[in-house]
PDB file of C-alpha atoms and ligand atoms in Angstrom:
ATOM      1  CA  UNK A  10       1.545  -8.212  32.689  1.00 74.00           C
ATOM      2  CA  UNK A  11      -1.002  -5.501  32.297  1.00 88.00           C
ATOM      3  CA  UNK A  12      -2.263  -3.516  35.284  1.00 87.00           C
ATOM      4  CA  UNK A  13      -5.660  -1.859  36.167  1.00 90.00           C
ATOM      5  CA  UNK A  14      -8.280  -3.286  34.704  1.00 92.00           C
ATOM      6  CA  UNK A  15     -10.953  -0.974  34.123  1.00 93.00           C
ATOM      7  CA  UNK A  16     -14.040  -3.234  33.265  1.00 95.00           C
ATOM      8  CA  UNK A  17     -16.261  -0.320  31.741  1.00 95.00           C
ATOM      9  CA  UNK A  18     -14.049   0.355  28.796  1.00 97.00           C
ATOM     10  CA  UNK A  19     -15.682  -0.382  25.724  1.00 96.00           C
ATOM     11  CA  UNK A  20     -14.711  -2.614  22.490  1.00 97.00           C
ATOM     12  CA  UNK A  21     -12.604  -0.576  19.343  1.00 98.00           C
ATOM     13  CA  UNK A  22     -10.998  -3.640  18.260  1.00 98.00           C
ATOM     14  CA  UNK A  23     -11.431  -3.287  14.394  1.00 98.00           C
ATOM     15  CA  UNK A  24     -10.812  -5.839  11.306  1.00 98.00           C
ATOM     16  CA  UNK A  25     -10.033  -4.935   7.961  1.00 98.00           C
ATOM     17  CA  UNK A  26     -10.922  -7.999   5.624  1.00 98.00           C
ATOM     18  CA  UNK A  27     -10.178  -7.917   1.938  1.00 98.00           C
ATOM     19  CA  UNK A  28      -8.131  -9.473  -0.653  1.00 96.00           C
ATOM     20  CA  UNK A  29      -4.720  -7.671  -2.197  1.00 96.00           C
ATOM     21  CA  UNK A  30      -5.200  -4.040  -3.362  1.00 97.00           C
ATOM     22  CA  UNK A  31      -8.336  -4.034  -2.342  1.00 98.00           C
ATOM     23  CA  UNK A  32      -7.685  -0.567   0.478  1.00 98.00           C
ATOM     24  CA  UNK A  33      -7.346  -2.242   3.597  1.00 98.00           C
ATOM     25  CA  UNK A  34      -4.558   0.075   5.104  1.00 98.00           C
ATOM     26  CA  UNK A  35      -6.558   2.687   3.508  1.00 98.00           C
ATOM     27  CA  UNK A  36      -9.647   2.149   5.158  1.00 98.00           C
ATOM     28  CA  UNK A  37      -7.618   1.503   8.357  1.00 98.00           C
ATOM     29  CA  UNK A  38      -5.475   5.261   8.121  1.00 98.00           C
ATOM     30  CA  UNK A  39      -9.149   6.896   6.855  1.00 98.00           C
ATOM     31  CA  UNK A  40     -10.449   5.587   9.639  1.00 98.00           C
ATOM     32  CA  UNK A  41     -11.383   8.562  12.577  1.00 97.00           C
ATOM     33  CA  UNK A  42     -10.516   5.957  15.416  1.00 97.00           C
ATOM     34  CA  UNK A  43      -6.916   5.478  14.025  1.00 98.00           C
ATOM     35  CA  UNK A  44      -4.528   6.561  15.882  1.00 98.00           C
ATOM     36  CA  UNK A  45      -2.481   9.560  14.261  1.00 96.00           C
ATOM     37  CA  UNK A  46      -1.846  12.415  17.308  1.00 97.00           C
ATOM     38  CA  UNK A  47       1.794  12.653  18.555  1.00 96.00           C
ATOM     39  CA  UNK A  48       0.457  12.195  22.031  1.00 97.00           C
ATOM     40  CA  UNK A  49      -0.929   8.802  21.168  1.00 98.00           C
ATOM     41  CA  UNK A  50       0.967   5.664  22.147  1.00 98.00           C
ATOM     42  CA  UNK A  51       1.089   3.246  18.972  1.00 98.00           C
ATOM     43  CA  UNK A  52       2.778  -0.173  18.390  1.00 98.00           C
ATOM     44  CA  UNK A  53       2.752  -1.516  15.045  1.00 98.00           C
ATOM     45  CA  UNK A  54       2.994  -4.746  13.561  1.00 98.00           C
ATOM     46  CA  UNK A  55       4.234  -3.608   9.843  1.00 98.00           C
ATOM     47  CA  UNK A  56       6.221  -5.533   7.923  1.00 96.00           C
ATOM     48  CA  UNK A  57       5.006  -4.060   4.504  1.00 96.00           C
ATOM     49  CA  UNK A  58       5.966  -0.425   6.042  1.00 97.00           C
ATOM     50  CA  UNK A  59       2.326   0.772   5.473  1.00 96.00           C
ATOM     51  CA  UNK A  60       2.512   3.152   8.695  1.00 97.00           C
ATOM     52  CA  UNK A  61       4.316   5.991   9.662  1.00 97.00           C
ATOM     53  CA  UNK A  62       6.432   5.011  12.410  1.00 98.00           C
ATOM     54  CA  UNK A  63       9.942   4.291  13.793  1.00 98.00           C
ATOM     55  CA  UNK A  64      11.221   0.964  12.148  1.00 98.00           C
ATOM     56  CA  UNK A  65      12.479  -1.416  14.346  1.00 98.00           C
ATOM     57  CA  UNK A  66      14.702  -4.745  12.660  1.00 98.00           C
ATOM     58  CA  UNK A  67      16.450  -5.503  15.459  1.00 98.00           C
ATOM     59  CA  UNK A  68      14.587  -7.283  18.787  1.00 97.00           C
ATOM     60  CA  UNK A  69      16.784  -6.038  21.620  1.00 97.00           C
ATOM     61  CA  UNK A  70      16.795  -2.630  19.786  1.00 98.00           C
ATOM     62  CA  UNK A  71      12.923  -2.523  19.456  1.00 98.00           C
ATOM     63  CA  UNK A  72      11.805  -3.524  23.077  1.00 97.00           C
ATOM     64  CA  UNK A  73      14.217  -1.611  24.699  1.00 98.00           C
ATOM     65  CA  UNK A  74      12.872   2.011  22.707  1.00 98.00           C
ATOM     66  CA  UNK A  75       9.421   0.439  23.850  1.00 98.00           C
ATOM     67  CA  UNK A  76      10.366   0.389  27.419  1.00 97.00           C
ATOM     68  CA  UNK A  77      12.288   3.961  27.263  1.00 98.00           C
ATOM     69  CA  UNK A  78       8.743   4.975  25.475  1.00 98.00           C
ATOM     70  CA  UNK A  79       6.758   3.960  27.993  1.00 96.00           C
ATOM     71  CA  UNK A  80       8.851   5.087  30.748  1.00 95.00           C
ATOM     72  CA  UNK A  81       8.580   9.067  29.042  1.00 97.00           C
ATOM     73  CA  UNK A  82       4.917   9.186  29.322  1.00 95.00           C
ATOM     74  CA  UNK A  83       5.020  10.914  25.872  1.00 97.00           C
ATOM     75  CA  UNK A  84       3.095   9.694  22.621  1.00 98.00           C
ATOM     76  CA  UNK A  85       4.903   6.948  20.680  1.00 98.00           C
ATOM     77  CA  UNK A  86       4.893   5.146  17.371  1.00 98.00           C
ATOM     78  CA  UNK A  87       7.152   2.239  17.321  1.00 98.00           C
ATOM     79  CA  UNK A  88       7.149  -0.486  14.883  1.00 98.00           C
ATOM     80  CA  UNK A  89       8.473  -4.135  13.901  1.00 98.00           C
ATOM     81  CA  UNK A  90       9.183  -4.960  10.575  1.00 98.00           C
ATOM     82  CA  UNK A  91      11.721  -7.528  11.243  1.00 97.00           C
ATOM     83  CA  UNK A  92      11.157 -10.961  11.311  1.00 97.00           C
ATOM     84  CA  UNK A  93       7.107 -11.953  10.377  1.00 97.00           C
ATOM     85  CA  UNK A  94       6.528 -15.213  11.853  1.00 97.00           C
ATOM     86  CA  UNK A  95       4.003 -17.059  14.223  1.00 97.00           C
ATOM     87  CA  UNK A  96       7.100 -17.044  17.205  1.00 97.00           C
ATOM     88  CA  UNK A  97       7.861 -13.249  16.653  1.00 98.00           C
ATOM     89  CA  UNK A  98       4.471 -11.921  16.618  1.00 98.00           C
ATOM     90  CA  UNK A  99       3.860 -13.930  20.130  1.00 98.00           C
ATOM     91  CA  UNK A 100       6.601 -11.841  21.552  1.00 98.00           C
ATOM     92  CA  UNK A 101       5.380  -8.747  20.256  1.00 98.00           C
ATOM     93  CA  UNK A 102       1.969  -9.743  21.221  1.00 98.00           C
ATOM     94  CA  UNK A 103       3.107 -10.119  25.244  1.00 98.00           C
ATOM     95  CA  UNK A 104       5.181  -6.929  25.466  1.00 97.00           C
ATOM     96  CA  UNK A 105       1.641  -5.220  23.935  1.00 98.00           C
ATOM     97  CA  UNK A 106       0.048  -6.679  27.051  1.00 98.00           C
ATOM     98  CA  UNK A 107       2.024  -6.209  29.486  1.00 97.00           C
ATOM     99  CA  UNK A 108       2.591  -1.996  27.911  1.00 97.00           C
ATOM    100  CA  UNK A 109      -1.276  -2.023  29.424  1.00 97.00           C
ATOM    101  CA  UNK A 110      -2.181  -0.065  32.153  1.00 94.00           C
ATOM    102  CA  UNK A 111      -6.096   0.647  32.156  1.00 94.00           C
ATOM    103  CA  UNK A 112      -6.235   4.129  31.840  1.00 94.00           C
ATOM    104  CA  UNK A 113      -4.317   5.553  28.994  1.00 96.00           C
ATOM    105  CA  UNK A 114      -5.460   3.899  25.488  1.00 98.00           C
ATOM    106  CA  UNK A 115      -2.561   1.707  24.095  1.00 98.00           C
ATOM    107  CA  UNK A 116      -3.389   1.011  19.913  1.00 98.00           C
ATOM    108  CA  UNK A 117      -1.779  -1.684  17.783  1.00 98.00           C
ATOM    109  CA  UNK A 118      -1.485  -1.900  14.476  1.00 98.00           C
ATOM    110  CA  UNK A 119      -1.538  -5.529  12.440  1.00 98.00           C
ATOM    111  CA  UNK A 120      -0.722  -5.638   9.249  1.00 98.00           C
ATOM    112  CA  UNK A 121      -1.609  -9.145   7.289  1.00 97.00           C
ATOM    113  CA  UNK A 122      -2.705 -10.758  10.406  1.00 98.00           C
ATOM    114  CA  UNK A 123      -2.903 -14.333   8.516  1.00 96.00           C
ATOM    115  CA  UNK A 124       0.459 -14.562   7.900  1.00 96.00           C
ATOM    116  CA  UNK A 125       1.553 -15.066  11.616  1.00 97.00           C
ATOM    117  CA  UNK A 126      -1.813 -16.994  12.689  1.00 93.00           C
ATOM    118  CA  UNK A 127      -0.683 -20.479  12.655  1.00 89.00           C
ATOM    119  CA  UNK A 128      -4.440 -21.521  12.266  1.00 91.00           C
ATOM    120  CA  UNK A 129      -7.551 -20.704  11.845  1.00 92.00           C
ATOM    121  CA  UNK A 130      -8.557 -22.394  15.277  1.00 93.00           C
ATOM    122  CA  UNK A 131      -7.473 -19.864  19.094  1.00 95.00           C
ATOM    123  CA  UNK A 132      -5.470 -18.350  18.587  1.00 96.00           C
ATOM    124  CA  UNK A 133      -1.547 -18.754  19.805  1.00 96.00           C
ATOM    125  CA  UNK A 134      -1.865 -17.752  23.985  1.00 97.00           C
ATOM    126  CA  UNK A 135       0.100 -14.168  23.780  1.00 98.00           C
ATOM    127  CA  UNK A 136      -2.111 -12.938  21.171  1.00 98.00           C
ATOM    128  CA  UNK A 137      -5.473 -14.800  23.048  1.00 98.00           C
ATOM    129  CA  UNK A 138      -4.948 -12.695  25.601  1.00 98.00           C
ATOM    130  CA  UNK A 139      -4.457  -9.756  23.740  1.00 97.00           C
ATOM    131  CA  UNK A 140      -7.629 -10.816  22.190  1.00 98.00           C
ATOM    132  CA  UNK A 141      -9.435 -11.756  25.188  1.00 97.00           C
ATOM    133  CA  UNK A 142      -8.150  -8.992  27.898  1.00 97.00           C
ATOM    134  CA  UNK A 143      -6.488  -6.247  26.384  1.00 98.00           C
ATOM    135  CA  UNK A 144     -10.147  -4.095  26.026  1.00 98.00           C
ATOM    136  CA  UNK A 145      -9.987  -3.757  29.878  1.00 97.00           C
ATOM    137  CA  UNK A 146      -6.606  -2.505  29.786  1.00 97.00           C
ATOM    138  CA  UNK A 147      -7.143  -0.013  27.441  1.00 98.00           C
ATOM    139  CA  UNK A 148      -5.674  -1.674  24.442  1.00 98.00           C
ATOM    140  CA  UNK A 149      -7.675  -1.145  21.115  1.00 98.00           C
ATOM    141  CA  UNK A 150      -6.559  -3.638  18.030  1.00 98.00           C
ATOM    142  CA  UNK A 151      -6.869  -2.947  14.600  1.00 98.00           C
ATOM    143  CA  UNK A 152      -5.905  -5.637  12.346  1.00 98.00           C
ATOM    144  CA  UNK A 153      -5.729  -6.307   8.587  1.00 98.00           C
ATOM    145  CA  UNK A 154      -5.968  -9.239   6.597  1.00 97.00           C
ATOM    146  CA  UNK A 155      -6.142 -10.376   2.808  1.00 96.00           C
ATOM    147  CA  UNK A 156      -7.395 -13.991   4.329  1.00 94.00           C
ATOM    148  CA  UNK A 157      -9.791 -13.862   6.114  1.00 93.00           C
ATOM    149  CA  UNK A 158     -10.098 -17.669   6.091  1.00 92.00           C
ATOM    150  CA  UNK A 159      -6.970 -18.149   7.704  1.00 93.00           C
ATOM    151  CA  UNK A 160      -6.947 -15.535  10.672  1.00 94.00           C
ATOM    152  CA  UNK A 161      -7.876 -17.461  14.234  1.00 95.00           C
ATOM    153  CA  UNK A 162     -11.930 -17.765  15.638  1.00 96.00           C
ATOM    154  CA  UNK A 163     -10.161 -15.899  19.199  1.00 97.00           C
ATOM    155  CA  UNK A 164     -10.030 -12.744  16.947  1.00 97.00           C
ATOM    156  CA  UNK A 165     -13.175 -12.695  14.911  1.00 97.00           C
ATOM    157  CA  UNK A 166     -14.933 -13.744  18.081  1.00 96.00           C
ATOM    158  CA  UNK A 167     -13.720 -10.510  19.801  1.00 97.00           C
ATOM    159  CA  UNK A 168     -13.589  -7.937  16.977  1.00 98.00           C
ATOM    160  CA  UNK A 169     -16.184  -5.764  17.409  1.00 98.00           C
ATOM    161  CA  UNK A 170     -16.408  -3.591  14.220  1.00 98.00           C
ATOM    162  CA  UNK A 171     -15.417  -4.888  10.788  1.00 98.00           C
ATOM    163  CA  UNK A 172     -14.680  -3.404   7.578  1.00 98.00           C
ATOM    164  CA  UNK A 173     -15.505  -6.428   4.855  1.00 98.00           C
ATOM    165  CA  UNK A 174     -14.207  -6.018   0.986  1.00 98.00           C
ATOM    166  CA  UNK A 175     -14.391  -8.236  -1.955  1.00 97.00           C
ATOM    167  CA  UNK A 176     -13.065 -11.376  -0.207  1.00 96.00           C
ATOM    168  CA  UNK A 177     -11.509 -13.201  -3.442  1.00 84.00           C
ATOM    169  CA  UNK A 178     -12.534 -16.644  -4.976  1.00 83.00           C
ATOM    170  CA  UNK A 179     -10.665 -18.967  -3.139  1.00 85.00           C
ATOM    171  CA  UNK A 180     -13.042 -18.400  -0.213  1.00 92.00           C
ATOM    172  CA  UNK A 181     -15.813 -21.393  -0.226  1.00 92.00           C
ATOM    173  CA  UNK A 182     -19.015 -20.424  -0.194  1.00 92.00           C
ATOM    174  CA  UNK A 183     -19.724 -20.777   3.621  1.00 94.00           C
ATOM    175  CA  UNK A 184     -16.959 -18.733   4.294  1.00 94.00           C
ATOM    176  CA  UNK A 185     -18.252 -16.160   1.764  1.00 95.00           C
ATOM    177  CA  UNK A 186     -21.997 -16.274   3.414  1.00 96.00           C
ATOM    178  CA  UNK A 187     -20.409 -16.063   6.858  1.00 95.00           C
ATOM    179  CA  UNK A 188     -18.764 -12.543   6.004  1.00 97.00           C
ATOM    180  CA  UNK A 189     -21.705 -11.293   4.092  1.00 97.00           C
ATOM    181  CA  UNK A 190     -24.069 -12.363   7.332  1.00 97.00           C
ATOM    182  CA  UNK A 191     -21.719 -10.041   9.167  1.00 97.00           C
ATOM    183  CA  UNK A 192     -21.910  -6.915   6.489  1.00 98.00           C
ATOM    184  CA  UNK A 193     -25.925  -7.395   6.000  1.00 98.00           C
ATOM    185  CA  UNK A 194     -25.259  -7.580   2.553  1.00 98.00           C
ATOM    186  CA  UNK A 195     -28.568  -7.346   0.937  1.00 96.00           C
ATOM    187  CA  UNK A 196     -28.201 -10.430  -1.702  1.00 96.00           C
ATOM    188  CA  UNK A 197     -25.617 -11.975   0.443  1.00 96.00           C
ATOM    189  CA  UNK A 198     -22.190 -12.914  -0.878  1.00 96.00           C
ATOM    190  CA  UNK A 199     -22.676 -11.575  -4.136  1.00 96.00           C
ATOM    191  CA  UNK A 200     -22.399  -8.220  -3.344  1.00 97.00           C
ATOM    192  CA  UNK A 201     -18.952  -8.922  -1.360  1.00 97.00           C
ATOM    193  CA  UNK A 202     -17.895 -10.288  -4.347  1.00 96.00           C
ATOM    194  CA  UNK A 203     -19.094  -6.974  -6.356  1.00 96.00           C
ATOM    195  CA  UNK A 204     -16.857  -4.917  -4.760  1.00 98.00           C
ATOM    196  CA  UNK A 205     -14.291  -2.955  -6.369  1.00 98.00           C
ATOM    197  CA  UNK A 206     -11.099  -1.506  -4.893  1.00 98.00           C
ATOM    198  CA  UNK A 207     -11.734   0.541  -2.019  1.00 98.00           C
ATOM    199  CA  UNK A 208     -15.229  -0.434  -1.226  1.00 98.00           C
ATOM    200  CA  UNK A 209     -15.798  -1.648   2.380  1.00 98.00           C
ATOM    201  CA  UNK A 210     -19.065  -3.028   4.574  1.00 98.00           C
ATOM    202  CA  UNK A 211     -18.298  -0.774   7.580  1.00 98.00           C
ATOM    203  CA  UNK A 212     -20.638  -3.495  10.162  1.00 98.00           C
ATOM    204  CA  UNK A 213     -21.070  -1.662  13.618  1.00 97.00           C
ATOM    205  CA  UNK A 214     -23.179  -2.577  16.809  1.00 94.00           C
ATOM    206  CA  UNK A 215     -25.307  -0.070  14.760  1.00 95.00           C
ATOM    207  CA  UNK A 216     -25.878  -1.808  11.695  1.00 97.00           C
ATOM    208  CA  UNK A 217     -23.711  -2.528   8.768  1.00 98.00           C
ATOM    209  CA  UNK A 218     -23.075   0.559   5.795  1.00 97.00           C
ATOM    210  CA  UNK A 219     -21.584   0.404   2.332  1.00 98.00           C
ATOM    211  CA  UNK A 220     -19.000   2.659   1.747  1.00 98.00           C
ATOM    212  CA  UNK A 221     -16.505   3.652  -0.600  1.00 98.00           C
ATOM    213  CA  UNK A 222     -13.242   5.508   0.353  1.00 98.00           C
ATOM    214  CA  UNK A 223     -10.995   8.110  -1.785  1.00 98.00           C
ATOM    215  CA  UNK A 224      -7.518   7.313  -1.689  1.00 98.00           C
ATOM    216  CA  UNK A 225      -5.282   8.884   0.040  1.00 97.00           C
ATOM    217  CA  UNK A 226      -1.329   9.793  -0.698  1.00 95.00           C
ATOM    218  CA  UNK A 227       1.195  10.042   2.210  1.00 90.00           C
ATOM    219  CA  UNK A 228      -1.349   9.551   5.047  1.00 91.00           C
TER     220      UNK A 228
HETATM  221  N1  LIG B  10      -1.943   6.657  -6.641  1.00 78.99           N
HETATM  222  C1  LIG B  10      -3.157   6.103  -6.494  1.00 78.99           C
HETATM  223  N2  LIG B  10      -4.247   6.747  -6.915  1.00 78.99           N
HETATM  224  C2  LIG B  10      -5.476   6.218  -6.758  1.00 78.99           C
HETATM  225  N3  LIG B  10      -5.709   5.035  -6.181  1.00 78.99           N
HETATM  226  C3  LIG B  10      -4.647   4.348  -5.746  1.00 78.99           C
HETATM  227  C4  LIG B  10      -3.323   4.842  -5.874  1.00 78.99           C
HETATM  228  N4  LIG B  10      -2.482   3.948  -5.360  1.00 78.99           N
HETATM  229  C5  LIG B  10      -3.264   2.927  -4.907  1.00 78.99           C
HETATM  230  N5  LIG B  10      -4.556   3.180  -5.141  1.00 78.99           N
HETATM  231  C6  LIG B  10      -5.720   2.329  -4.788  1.00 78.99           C
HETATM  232  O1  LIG B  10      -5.544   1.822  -3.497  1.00 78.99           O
HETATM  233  C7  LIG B  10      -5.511   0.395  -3.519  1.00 78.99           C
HETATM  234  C8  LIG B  10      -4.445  -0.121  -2.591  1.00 78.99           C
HETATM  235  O2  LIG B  10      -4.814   0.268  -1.285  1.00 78.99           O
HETATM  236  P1  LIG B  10      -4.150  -0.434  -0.009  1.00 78.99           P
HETATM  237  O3  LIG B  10      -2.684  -0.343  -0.081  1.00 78.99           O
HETATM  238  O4  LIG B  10      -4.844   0.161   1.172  1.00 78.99           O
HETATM  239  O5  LIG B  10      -4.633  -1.945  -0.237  1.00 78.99           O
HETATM  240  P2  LIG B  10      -4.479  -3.167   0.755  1.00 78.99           P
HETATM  241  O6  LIG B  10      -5.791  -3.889   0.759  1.00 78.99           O
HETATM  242  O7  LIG B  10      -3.979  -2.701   2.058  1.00 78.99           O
HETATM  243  O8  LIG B  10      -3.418  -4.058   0.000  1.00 78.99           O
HETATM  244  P3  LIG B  10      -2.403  -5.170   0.626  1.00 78.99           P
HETATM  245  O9  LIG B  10      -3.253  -6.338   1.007  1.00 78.99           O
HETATM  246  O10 LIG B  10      -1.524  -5.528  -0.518  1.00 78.99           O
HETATM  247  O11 LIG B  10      -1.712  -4.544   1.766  1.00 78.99           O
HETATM  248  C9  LIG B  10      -5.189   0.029  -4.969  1.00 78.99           C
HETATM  249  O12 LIG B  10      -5.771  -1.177  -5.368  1.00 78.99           O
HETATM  250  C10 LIG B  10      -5.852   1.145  -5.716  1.00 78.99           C
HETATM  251  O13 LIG B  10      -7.227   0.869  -5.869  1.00 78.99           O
HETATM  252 MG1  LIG B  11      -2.188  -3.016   3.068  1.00 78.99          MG
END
């Protein structure tokens, strides 16, 4: 369970929405809010080993380094790439929460969020409240996913910045106009569907911005 809320915290949760190849972890490790400072405290859900990090197969292995981590009050970058399913990612999801303590930031990492959402409806009730509460406590999410279509409303409903690319056909149309209402696009879904590799709508409280990244090696 996480301790001290702290109510005036704001929202970093970020989501990184684009299909295959399209610079998702890219945007995510070119990003300035990423976490990347040995004194930050980082757990990572990574099965495609996208992140620098210490690898973690084995459960019992995994949460115990978490709990020695916390317990040194040093930076840490710990992450799963064992089993990627729905059950395992609600496990991870409640030792995130309960790592929470209101006053010194806690990030996670998702890689391909869809492929442990078991629906596009809430979300499963560890990662809710991650969704939900985990601001207060200091926790800050960013999340990737190739479909965006598939990734729960809880999520969406409490991501506060977004970086949209070129969402892929399979999307229907509403889905399409629904993620081009969020980037501004000027001429709507077309120009999500314009995009090439690398090219993002970075959508803030601000306003929405097209960019296009370089890519980085071995970042
Ligand atoms: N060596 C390289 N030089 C230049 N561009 C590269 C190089 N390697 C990859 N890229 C670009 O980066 C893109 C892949 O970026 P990234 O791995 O961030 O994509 P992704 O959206 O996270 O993919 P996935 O959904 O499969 O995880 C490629 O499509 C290509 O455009
Ligand atoms: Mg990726």
């Amino acid at each position: 369970m996480a301790t001290r809320e702290n109510h005036s915290l704001p929202n970093r949760h970020t989501g990184y929405m684009a299909k295959s190849g399209h610079g998702k972890s890219q945007a995510l490790k070119q990003n300035p809010d990423y976490p990347r400072h040995r004194d930050d405290r980082v757990l990572l859900w990574d099965p495609g080993r996208d992140h620098k990090a210490k690898r973690f197969t084995n459960a019992l292995e995994y949460y115990q380094a978490i709990k020695k981590a916390m317990g040194s009050g040093k930076g840490f970058r710990l992450a799963w790439t064992g089993e990627q399913c729905p059950k395992e990612f609600e496990r991870w999801s409640a030792m995130a929460f309960a790592c929470m303590d209101g006053q010194r930031t806690l990030n996670l990492v998702i890689e391909e969020l869809a492929a442990v959402q078991p629906s596009s409806g809430s979300a499963a009730p560890n990662f809710s409240i991650l969704c939900n509460q985990s601001r207060k406590y200091a926790g800050v999410m960013h999340w990737t996913t190739q479909r965006s279509t598939e990734i729960s409303k809880t999520v969406l409903d409490q991501t506060e910045i977004f970086y949209i690319g070129k969402p892929g056909k399979m999307v229907t149309k509403g889905q399409a106009d629904r993620l081009a209402r969020v980037a501004e696009c000027p001429n709507g879904a077309d120009d999500l569907q314009r995009l090439k590799p690398l090219q993002f709508y970075h959508a803030t409280n601000d306003g929405s911005k097209l960019i296009t990244l370089k890519y980085k090696k071995n970042i």
